[in-house]
mmCIF file of N, CA and C in Angstrom:
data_model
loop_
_atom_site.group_PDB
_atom_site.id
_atom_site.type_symbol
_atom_site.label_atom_id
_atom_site.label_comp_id
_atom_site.label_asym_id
_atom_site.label_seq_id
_atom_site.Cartn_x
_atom_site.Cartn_y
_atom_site.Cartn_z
ATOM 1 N N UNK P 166 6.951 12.562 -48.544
ATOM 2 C CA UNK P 166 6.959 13.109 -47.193
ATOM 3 C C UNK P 166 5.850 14.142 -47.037
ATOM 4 N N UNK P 167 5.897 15.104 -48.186
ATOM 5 C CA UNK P 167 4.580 15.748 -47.969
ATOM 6 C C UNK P 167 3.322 15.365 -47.475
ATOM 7 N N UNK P 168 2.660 14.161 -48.572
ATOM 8 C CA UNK P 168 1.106 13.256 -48.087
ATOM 9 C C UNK P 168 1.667 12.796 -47.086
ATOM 10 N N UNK P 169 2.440 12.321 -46.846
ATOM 11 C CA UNK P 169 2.826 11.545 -45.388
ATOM 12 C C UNK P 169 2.365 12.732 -44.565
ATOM 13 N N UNK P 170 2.853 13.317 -44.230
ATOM 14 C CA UNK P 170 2.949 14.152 -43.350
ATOM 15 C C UNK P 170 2.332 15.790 -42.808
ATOM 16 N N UNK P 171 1.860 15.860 -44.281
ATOM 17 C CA UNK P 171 0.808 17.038 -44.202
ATOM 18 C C UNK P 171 1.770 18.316 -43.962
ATOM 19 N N UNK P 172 3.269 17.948 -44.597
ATOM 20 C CA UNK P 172 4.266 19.264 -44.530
ATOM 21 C C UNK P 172 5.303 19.410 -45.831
ATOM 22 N N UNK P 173 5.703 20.650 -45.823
ATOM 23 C CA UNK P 173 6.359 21.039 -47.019
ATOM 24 C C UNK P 173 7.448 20.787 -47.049
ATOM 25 N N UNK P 174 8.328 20.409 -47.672
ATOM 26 C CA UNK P 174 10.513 20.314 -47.726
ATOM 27 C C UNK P 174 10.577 21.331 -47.201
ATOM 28 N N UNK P 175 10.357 22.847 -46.957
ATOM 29 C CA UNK P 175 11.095 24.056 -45.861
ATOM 30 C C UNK P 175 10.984 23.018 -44.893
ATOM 31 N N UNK P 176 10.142 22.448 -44.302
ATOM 32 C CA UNK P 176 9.842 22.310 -42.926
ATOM 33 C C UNK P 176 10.559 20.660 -42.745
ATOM 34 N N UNK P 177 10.278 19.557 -44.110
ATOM 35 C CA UNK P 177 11.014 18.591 -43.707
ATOM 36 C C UNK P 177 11.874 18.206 -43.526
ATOM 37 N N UNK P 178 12.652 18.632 -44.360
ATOM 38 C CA UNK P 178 14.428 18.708 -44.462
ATOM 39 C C UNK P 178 15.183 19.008 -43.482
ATOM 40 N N UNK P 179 14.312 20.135 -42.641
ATOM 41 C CA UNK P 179 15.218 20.199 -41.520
ATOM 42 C C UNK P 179 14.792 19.424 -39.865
ATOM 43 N N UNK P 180 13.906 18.970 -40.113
ATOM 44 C CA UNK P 180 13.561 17.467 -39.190
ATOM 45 C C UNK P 180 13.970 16.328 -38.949
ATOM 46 N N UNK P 181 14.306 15.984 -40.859
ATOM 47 C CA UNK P 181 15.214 14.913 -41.279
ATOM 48 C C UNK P 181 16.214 15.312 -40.311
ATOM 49 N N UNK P 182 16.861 16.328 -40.979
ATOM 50 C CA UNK P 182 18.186 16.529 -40.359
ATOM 51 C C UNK P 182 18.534 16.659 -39.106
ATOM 52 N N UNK P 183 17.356 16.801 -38.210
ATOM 53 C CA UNK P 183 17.578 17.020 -36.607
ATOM 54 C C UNK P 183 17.424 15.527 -35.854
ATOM 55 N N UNK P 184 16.856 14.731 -36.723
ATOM 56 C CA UNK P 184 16.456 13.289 -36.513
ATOM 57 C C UNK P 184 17.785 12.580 -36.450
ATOM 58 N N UNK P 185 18.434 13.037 -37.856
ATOM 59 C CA UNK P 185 19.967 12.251 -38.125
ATOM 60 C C UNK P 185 20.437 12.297 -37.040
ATOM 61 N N UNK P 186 20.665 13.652 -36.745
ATOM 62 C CA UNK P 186 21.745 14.588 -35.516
ATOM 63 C C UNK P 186 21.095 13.615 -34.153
ATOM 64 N N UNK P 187 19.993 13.066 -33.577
ATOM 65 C CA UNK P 187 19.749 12.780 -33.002
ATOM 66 C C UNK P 187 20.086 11.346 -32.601
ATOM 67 N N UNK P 188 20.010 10.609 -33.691
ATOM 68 C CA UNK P 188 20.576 9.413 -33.927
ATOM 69 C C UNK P 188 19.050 8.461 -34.220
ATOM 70 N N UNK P 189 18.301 8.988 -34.404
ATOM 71 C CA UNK P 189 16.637 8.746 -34.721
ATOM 72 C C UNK P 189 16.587 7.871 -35.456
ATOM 73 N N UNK P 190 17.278 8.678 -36.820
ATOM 74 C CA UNK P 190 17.527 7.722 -38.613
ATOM 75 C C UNK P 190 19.430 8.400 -38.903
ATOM 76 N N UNK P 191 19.255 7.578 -39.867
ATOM 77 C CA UNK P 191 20.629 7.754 -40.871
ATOM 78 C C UNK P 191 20.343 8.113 -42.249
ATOM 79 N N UNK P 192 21.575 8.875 -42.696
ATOM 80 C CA UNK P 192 20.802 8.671 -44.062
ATOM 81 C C UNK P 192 21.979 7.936 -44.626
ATOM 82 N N UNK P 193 21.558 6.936 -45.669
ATOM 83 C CA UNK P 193 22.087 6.415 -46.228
ATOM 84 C C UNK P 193 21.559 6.090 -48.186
ATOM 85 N N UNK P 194 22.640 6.994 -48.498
ATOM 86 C CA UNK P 194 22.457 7.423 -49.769
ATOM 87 C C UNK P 194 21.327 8.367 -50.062
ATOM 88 N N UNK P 195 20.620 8.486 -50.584
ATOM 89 C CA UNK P 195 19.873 9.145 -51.204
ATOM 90 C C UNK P 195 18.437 9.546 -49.840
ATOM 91 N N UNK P 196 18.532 8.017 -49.296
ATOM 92 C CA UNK P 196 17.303 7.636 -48.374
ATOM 93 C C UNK P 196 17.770 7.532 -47.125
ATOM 94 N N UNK P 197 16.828 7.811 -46.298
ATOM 95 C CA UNK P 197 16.984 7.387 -44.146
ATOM 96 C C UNK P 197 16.497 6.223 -44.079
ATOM 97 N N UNK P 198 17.098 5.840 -43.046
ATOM 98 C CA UNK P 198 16.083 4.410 -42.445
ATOM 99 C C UNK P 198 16.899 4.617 -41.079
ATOM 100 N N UNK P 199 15.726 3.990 -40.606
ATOM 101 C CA UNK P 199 15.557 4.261 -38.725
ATOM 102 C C UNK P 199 17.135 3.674 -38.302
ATOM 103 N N UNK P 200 17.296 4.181 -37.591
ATOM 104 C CA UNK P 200 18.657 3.764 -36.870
ATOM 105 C C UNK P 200 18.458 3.029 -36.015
ATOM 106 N N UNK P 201 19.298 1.648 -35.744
ATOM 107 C CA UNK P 201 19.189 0.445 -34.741
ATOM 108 C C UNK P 201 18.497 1.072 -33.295
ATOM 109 N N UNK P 202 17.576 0.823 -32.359
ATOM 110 C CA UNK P 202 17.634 0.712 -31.649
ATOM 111 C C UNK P 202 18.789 0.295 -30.127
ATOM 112 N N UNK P 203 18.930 1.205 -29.392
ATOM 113 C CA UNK P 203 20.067 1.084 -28.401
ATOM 114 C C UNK P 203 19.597 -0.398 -27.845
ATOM 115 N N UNK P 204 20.936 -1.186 -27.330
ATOM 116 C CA UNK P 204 20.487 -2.066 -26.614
ATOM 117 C C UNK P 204 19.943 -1.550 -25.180
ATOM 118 N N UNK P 205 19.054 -2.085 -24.347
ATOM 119 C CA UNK P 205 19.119 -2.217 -22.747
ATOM 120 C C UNK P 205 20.353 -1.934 -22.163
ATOM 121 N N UNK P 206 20.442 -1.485 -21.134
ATOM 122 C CA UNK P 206 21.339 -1.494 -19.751
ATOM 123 C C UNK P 206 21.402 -2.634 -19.312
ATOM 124 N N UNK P 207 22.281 -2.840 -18.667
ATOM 125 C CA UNK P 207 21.885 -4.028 -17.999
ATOM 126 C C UNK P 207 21.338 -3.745 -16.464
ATOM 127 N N UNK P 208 20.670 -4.162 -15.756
ATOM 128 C CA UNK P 208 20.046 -3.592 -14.653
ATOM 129 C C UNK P 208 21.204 -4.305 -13.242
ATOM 130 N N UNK P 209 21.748 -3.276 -13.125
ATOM 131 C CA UNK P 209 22.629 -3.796 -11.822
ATOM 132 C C UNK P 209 22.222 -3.686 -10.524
ATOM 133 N N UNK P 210 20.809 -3.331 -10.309
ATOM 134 C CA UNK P 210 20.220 -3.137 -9.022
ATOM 135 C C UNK P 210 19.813 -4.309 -9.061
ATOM 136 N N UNK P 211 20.070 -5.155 -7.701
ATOM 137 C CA UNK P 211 19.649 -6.666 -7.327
ATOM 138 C C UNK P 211 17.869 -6.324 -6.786
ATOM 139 N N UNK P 212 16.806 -7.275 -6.852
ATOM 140 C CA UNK P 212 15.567 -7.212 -6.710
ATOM 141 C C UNK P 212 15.272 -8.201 -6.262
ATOM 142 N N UNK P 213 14.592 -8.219 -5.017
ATOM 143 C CA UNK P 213 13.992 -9.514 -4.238
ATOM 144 C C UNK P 213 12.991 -10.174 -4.636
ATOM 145 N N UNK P 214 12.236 -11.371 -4.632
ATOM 146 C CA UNK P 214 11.706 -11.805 -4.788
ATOM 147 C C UNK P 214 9.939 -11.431 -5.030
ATOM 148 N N UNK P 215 9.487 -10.532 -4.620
ATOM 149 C CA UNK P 215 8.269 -9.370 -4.604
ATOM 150 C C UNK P 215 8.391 -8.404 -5.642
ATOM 151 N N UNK P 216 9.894 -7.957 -5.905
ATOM 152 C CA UNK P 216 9.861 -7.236 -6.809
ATOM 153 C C UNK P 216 10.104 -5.503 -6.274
ATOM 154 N N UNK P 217 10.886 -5.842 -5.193
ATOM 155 C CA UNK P 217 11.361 -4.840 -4.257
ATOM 156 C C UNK P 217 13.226 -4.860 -4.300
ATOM 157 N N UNK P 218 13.223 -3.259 -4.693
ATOM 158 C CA UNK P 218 15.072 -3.203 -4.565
ATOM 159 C C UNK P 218 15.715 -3.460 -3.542
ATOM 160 N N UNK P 219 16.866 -4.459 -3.271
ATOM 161 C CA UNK P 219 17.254 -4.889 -2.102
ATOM 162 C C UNK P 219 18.651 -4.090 -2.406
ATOM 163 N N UNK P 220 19.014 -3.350 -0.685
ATOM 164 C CA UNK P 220 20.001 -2.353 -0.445
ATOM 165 C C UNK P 220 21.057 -3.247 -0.412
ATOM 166 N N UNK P 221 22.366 -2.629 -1.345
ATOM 167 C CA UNK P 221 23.812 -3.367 -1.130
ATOM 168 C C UNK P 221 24.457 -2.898 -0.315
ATOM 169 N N UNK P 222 24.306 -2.092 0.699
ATOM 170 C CA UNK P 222 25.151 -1.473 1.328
ATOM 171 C C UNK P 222 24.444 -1.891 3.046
#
């Protein structure tokens, strides 16, 4: 992490750890690895044909 990053353990450790808290990475065991990506929303605003939001109301 150091050469990676051009920083010291004071400073990484607690990045890691704000990353976890974030839901960024996990750690798992010893090591992090990136945490799944959220799926999409699903987009419940209907869109016309142009590509313009059409009002439901």
């Amino acid at each position: 992490m150091t050469k990676l990053l051009g920083i010291t353990r004071k400073f990484g450790v607690p990045l890691l750890e704000h990353l976890d808290r974030i839901g960024v990475s996990r750690r798992h065991g010893d090591r992090r690895i990136l945490a799944a990506a959220p799926a999409p929303k699903a987009d419940t605003q209907k869109i016309d044909g142009d590509g313009i939001p059409v009002s439901t109301s």
